[in-house]
């Protein structure tokens, strides 16, 4: 898998109706971003086909949709927790809630690939990329440290962004404390990490920091996350910016279709601008063509879709195609729509019957253990994970 490529009808989404109208554009963008990442990675599975090769060549910029998750996380986390991480107890509760949201599915998908690694190690299965499953990477994976200096993209490789998000969560109480003292300082917390990343990339001769994933992905996430926090703090000013009808939708469409023509850093800046336009629409309570299409109805599936799309591809596009290829030469191409349907169903099942029950259980268990005598607020229904 190229390191630069770091997701229908069927399931009933009716019970997943989005109930938060304050972030309709951002939440709609989340599921669009997840879908774009699926297209990016599934195209890589089909790169031996002309259509797949075309998509690989013209969708590399979809990897920057991951940066949208960082911006959305910053905005939503600030909205929910900015005034609620002022002491050690509230900070610990905040971090535990984030772990309860992201860790169970990360652990489940990691276990799936560890099982494959064991099967490969003992000759119970064969694979074309055994180096993707090194047991030496397990400590970093388990501790969510693999976005700092991982040797390669391993196991369920999109999880690098969880490591990056966790880095931002750990710093959020400090960011909130600084911004609470003087709101304008949040701008410095956006600009300075971006400058530091740029200087390091220049001096160390690395790829642009918009391409950092397993090596430095945590530092790639920080400017975007802090940008989201800044947008929350200055939401009233952003709401008052002049409005150009159609600019948000037009910019998003142009980025999707033509973003591959930009350099990585230019594409990242363009995407930050699109996120700002979405926030402007949400802060101003405006309706656009994008919000009227109702993408936010499926936003709760974003994390499930993002984390499960590679395991589904492994089962359907790798194992399934291997079984069918003797009789069907273009098995992967024919199985691609099947993978999309399976992913949609798996995402709904995961959200309803695995992620949500475990999140509630872990959060309740923590509150019973560490806050038994205080009234604990309800678990926020809508939280950004990645």
Coordinates of C-alpha atoms in Angstrom, one line a residue:
X1 CA 0.0 0.0 0.0
X2 CA 1.4 3.4 -1.0
X3 CA 2.3 5.4 2.2
X4 CA 0.7 8.5 0.6
X5 CA -2.6 6.7 0.5
X6 CA -3.0 6.4 4.2
X7 CA -13.8 5.5 3.4
X8 CA -26.2 2.4 -0.6
X9 CA -28.9 1.2 0.0
X10 CA -29.0 -1.8 2.3
X11 CA -28.7 -0.9 6.0
X12 CA -31.5 1.0 7.7
X13 CA -30.1 4.4 8.6
X14 CA -33.5 5.8 9.8
X15 CA -32.7 5.5 13.5
X16 CA -29.4 7.3 13.1
X17 CA -31.0 10.7 12.3
X18 CA -28.7 13.5 13.3
X19 CA -30.1 15.6 16.1
X20 CA -27.5 18.4 16.4
X21 CA -28.2 21.3 14.0
X22 CA -25.3 23.4 15.3
X23 CA -22.7 21.5 13.3
X24 CA -24.7 20.3 10.3
X25 CA -22.0 21.3 7.7
X26 CA -19.1 20.0 9.7
X27 CA -20.8 16.7 10.5
X28 CA -21.9 16.3 6.9
X29 CA -18.3 16.9 5.9
X30 CA -17.2 14.2 8.3
X31 CA -19.0 11.4 6.4
X32 CA -18.0 12.9 3.1
X33 CA -14.4 12.8 4.3
X34 CA -14.7 9.2 5.5
X35 CA -16.2 8.2 2.1
X36 CA -13.3 10.0 0.3
X37 CA -10.8 8.0 2.3
X38 CA -12.6 4.8 1.4
X39 CA -12.4 5.8 -2.3
X40 CA -8.7 6.6 -2.0
X41 CA -7.8 3.3 -0.4
X42 CA -10.1 1.1 -2.4
X43 CA -8.7 2.6 -5.6
X44 CA -5.3 1.3 -4.5
X45 CA -6.7 -2.2 -4.4
X46 CA -7.8 -1.7 -8.0
X47 CA -4.7 0.0 -9.4
X48 CA -4.1 -2.8 -11.8
X49 CA -7.3 -1.8 -13.6
X50 CA -7.5 1.3 -15.7
X51 CA -10.3 2.8 -13.6
X52 CA -8.4 2.1 -10.4
X53 CA -5.2 3.6 -11.8
X54 CA -7.1 6.7 -12.9
X55 CA -8.5 7.0 -9.4
X56 CA -5.2 6.6 -7.7
X57 CA -3.6 9.3 -9.9
X58 CA -6.5 11.7 -9.4
X59 CA -7.5 11.1 -5.7
X60 CA -4.2 11.3 -3.8
X61 CA -5.4 14.5 -2.2
X62 CA -8.3 12.7 -0.6
X63 CA -5.7 11.8 2.1
X64 CA -6.1 15.4 3.3
X65 CA -9.7 14.7 4.3
X66 CA -8.2 13.2 7.4
X67 CA -7.1 16.7 8.4
X68 CA -10.8 17.6 8.4
X69 CA -11.3 15.2 11.3
X70 CA -8.6 17.1 13.2
X71 CA -10.4 20.5 12.6
X72 CA -13.8 19.1 13.5
X73 CA -12.4 17.4 16.6
X74 CA -10.9 20.7 17.8
X75 CA -14.2 22.6 17.2
X76 CA -16.5 20.0 18.8
X77 CA -14.1 19.1 21.7
X78 CA -13.8 22.9 22.5
X79 CA -17.6 23.3 22.3
X80 CA -18.2 20.5 24.7
X81 CA -15.2 20.6 27.1
X82 CA -13.5 24.0 26.9
X83 CA -14.7 25.0 30.3
X84 CA -14.7 21.5 31.7
X85 CA -11.0 20.6 31.9
X86 CA -9.9 23.1 34.6
X87 CA -8.6 20.6 37.2
X88 CA -7.1 17.1 37.3
X89 CA -10.4 15.3 37.9
X90 CA -12.2 16.9 35.0
X91 CA -9.2 16.4 32.7
X92 CA -9.0 12.7 33.6
X93 CA -12.7 12.3 32.9
X94 CA -12.4 14.0 29.6
X95 CA -9.4 11.8 28.5
X96 CA -11.2 8.7 29.7
X97 CA -14.3 9.6 27.6
X98 CA -12.1 10.0 24.6
X99 CA -10.5 6.7 25.2
X100 CA -13.9 5.1 25.7
X101 CA -14.9 6.4 22.3
X102 CA -11.9 5.5 20.2
X103 CA -10.1 2.7 21.8
X104 CA -12.5 -0.3 21.7
X105 CA -12.8 -0.3 17.9
X106 CA -9.1 0.3 17.5
X107 CA -8.4 -2.7 19.8
X108 CA -10.9 -4.8 17.9
X109 CA -9.4 -4.1 14.5
X110 CA -5.9 -4.5 15.8
X111 CA -6.8 -7.9 17.2
X112 CA -8.2 -8.8 13.7
X113 CA -4.8 -8.1 12.1
X114 CA -2.9 -9.7 15.0
X115 CA -4.8 -12.9 14.2
X116 CA -3.8 -12.7 10.6
X117 CA -0.2 -12.1 11.7
X118 CA -0.2 -15.2 13.8
X119 CA -1.7 -17.2 11.0
X120 CA 1.0 -16.0 8.6
X121 CA 3.7 -16.6 11.2
X122 CA 2.7 -20.3 11.6
X123 CA 2.0 -20.9 8.0
X124 CA -1.7 -21.2 8.4
X125 CA -2.3 -18.5 5.8
X126 CA -0.4 -16.9 3.0
X127 CA 0.0 -13.2 2.2
X128 CA 1.8 -10.9 -0.1
X129 CA 2.7 -8.3 2.6
X130 CA 3.8 -10.1 5.8
X131 CA 5.9 -7.1 6.7
X132 CA 2.7 -5.2 7.4
X133 CA 2.2 -7.2 10.6
X134 CA 5.4 -6.9 12.7
X135 CA 4.9 -7.9 16.3
X136 CA 7.5 -5.3 17.3
X137 CA 5.0 -2.6 16.4
X138 CA 2.4 -3.8 18.9
X139 CA 3.5 -1.8 21.9
X140 CA 3.2 1.5 19.9
X141 CA -0.1 0.4 18.5
X142 CA -1.5 -0.5 21.9
X143 CA -0.3 2.8 23.4
X144 CA -1.5 4.9 20.5
X145 CA 2.1 6.1 19.8
X146 CA 2.4 5.0 16.2
X147 CA 1.9 8.5 14.7
X148 CA 5.1 9.7 16.2
X149 CA 7.9 7.6 14.6
X150 CA 6.5 4.3 13.3
X151 CA 8.8 2.4 11.0
X152 CA 6.0 1.8 8.5
X153 CA 2.2 1.8 8.2
X154 CA 1.2 -1.5 9.9
X155 CA -1.9 -3.5 11.0
X156 CA -5.0 -1.3 10.5
X157 CA -2.9 1.5 9.2
X158 CA -5.6 4.3 9.2
X159 CA -5.4 4.1 13.0
X160 CA -2.4 6.4 12.8
X161 CA -4.9 9.3 13.0
X162 CA -6.1 8.0 16.3
X163 CA -2.6 8.3 17.7
X164 CA -2.5 11.8 16.3
X165 CA -5.9 12.7 17.8
X166 CA -4.9 11.3 21.2
X167 CA -1.8 13.6 21.1
X168 CA -4.2 16.6 20.6
X169 CA -6.5 15.4 23.4
X170 CA -3.6 15.2 25.8
X171 CA -2.6 18.8 24.9
X172 CA -6.1 20.1 24.9
X173 CA -6.3 21.0 28.7
X174 CA -3.1 23.1 28.2
X175 CA -4.5 24.7 25.1
X176 CA -7.7 25.5 26.9
X177 CA -5.9 27.0 29.9
X178 CA -3.8 29.2 27.6
X179 CA -6.7 30.4 25.5
X180 CA -8.8 31.0 28.7
X181 CA -6.3 33.5 29.9
X182 CA -6.1 35.3 26.6
X183 CA -8.2 34.2 23.7
X184 CA -6.0 35.7 21.0
X185 CA -3.2 33.3 22.0
X186 CA -5.1 30.4 20.3
X187 CA -4.0 32.0 17.0
X188 CA -0.4 31.5 18.0
X189 CA -1.1 27.9 18.9
X190 CA -2.3 27.4 15.3
X191 CA 0.5 29.3 13.6
X192 CA 3.5 28.2 15.7
X193 CA 3.1 24.4 15.2
X194 CA 2.6 25.0 11.5
X195 CA 5.8 27.0 11.3
X196 CA 7.7 24.4 13.4
X197 CA 6.5 21.6 11.1
X198 CA 7.5 23.6 8.0
X199 CA 10.9 24.3 9.4
X200 CA 11.5 20.7 10.4
X201 CA 10.4 19.5 7.0
X202 CA 12.8 21.9 5.3
X203 CA 15.8 21.3 7.6
X204 CA 15.4 17.6 7.8
X205 CA 14.6 17.1 4.2
X206 CA 11.4 15.3 4.8
X207 CA 8.2 15.3 2.6
X208 CA 5.8 18.2 3.3
X209 CA 4.2 17.9 6.7
X210 CA 0.8 17.5 5.0
X211 CA 2.1 14.0 4.0
X212 CA 3.3 13.0 7.5
X213 CA 1.5 9.9 8.7
X214 CA 3.4 7.3 10.8
X215 CA 6.4 9.6 11.0
X216 CA 5.2 12.9 12.5
X217 CA 1.5 12.4 12.0
X218 CA 0.8 13.6 15.5
X219 CA 2.5 17.0 14.7
X220 CA 0.6 17.2 11.4
X221 CA -2.7 17.0 13.4
X222 CA -1.9 19.8 15.9
X223 CA -2.4 22.9 13.7
X224 CA -5.7 21.6 12.4
X225 CA -7.0 20.6 15.8
X226 CA -6.0 24.0 17.3
X227 CA -7.6 25.7 14.3
X228 CA -10.9 24.0 15.2
X229 CA -10.5 25.3 18.8
X230 CA -9.8 28.8 17.5
X231 CA -12.9 28.7 15.3
X232 CA -15.0 27.8 18.3
X233 CA -13.6 30.6 20.3
X234 CA -14.1 33.2 17.5
X235 CA -17.3 31.7 16.3
X236 CA -19.3 34.9 16.6
X237 CA -16.8 36.8 14.4
X238 CA -16.7 34.0 11.9
X239 CA -20.5 34.0 11.7
X240 CA -20.4 37.7 10.8
X241 CA -18.0 37.3 7.9
X242 CA -19.4 38.3 4.5
X243 CA -21.3 35.5 2.8
X244 CA -20.8 34.5 -0.8
X245 CA -23.7 32.2 -1.8
X246 CA -22.5 28.9 -3.2
X247 CA -18.8 29.4 -2.2
X248 CA -18.7 26.5 0.3
X249 CA -20.3 24.0 -2.1
X250 CA -18.3 25.2 -5.0
X251 CA -15.0 25.1 -3.2
X252 CA -15.7 21.6 -1.9
X253 CA -16.6 20.3 -5.4
X254 CA -13.6 22.0 -6.9
X255 CA -11.3 20.5 -4.3
X256 CA -12.7 17.0 -4.9
X257 CA -12.4 17.2 -8.6
X258 CA -9.2 19.3 -9.1
X259 CA -7.4 19.1 -5.8
X260 CA -4.9 16.5 -7.3
X261 CA -3.5 19.4 -9.3
X262 CA -2.3 21.2 -6.2
X263 CA 0.9 20.6 -4.2
X264 CA 0.3 18.9 -0.8
X265 CA 0.7 22.1 1.2
X266 CA -1.5 24.1 -1.1
X267 CA -4.1 21.4 -1.0
X268 CA -4.0 21.4 2.9
X269 CA -4.4 25.2 3.0
X270 CA -7.3 24.9 0.6
X271 CA -8.9 22.3 2.8
X272 CA -8.5 24.4 5.9
X273 CA -10.3 27.1 4.0
X274 CA -13.2 24.7 3.1
X275 CA -13.5 23.8 6.8
X276 CA -13.7 27.4 7.8
X277 CA -16.5 27.9 5.2
X278 CA -18.4 25.0 6.8
X279 CA -17.9 26.5 10.2
X280 CA -19.1 29.9 9.0
X281 CA -22.3 28.3 7.7
X282 CA -22.8 26.4 11.0
X283 CA -22.1 29.4 13.2
X284 CA -24.3 31.6 11.1
X285 CA -27.1 29.1 11.1
X286 CA -27.3 29.2 7.3
X287 CA -28.8 26.6 5.1
X288 CA -26.9 25.6 1.9
X289 CA -27.3 23.0 -0.8
X290 CA -24.9 20.8 1.2
X291 CA -27.0 21.0 4.4
X292 CA -30.2 20.4 2.5
X293 CA -28.8 17.2 1.1
X294 CA -28.7 15.9 4.6
X295 CA -25.3 14.3 4.8
X296 CA -25.2 14.9 8.5
X297 CA -27.8 12.1 9.0
X298 CA -25.0 9.6 8.5
X299 CA -22.2 11.4 10.4
X300 CA -22.4 9.1 13.4
X301 CA -21.1 6.3 11.1
X302 CA -17.9 8.2 10.3
X303 CA -15.6 6.6 12.8
X304 CA -16.9 3.1 12.2
X305 CA -16.6 3.6 8.4
X306 CA -13.1 4.9 8.8
X307 CA -11.8 2.2 11.1
X308 CA -13.5 -0.7 9.4
X309 CA -12.9 0.0 5.7
X310 CA -9.5 -1.6 5.6
X311 CA -10.5 -4.8 7.5
X312 CA -13.5 -5.1 5.1
X313 CA -11.2 -4.7 2.2
X314 CA -8.9 -7.4 3.6
X315 CA -11.8 -9.8 3.8
X316 CA -13.6 -8.9 0.6
X317 CA -11.0 -7.5 -1.8
X318 CA -8.0 -9.6 -0.7
X319 CA -9.3 -12.9 0.6
X320 CA -12.5 -12.9 -1.5
X321 CA -10.8 -11.9 -4.7
X322 CA -8.2 -14.6 -4.0
X323 CA -10.9 -17.2 -3.9
X324 CA -12.6 -16.0 -7.0
X325 CA -9.7 -15.1 -9.2
X326 CA -9.2 -18.5 -10.8
X327 CA -12.7 -18.3 -12.2
X328 CA -13.1 -14.5 -12.4
X329 CA -10.1 -12.6 -13.8
X330 CA -11.4 -9.1 -12.6
X331 CA -12.6 -10.4 -9.2
X332 CA -11.5 -7.3 -7.2
X333 CA -13.3 -4.9 -9.6
X334 CA -16.4 -7.0 -9.3
X335 CA -16.2 -7.2 -5.6
X336 CA -15.6 -3.5 -5.0
X337 CA -19.4 -2.7 -4.8
X338 CA -19.8 -5.7 -2.5
X339 CA -17.1 -4.2 -0.2
X340 CA -19.0 -0.9 0.0
X341 CA -22.3 -2.6 1.0
X342 CA -20.5 -4.8 3.6
X343 CA -18.7 -1.7 5.0
X344 CA -22.0 0.1 5.3
X345 CA -23.6 -2.8 7.1
X346 CA -20.6 -3.4 9.3
X347 CA -20.4 0.3 10.3
X348 CA -24.1 0.3 11.5
X349 CA -23.7 -2.9 13.4
X350 CA -20.4 -1.8 15.0
X351 CA -21.9 1.6 16.1
X352 CA -25.1 0.1 17.5
X353 CA -24.0 -3.1 19.1
X354 CA -20.3 -2.6 19.9
X355 CA -19.0 0.9 20.1
X356 CA -22.0 2.6 21.7
X357 CA -22.6 0.0 24.4
X358 CA -18.9 -0.2 25.3
X359 CA -18.6 3.6 25.4
X360 CA -21.5 3.8 27.8
X361 CA -20.3 1.0 30.0
X362 CA -16.7 2.3 30.2
X363 CA -17.9 5.9 30.9
X364 CA -20.4 4.8 33.6
X365 CA -17.8 2.5 35.2
X366 CA -15.3 5.4 35.4
X367 CA -17.9 7.8 36.9
X368 CA -19.0 5.2 39.4
X369 CA -15.4 4.6 40.5
X370 CA -14.1 8.1 40.5
X371 CA -17.2 10.4 40.9
X372 CA -19.6 8.4 43.0
X373 CA -20.9 11.3 45.0
X374 CA -21.2 13.9 42.4
X375 CA -23.8 14.5 39.7
X376 CA -22.1 13.4 36.4
X377 CA -23.3 15.0 33.2
X378 CA -24.8 12.8 30.5
X379 CA -22.4 11.3 27.9
X380 CA -22.4 13.7 25.0
X381 CA -24.2 12.0 22.1
X382 CA -22.3 13.7 19.4
X383 CA -18.5 13.6 19.7
X384 CA -15.9 13.7 17.0
X385 CA -13.4 10.9 17.0
X386 CA -11.3 11.2 13.9

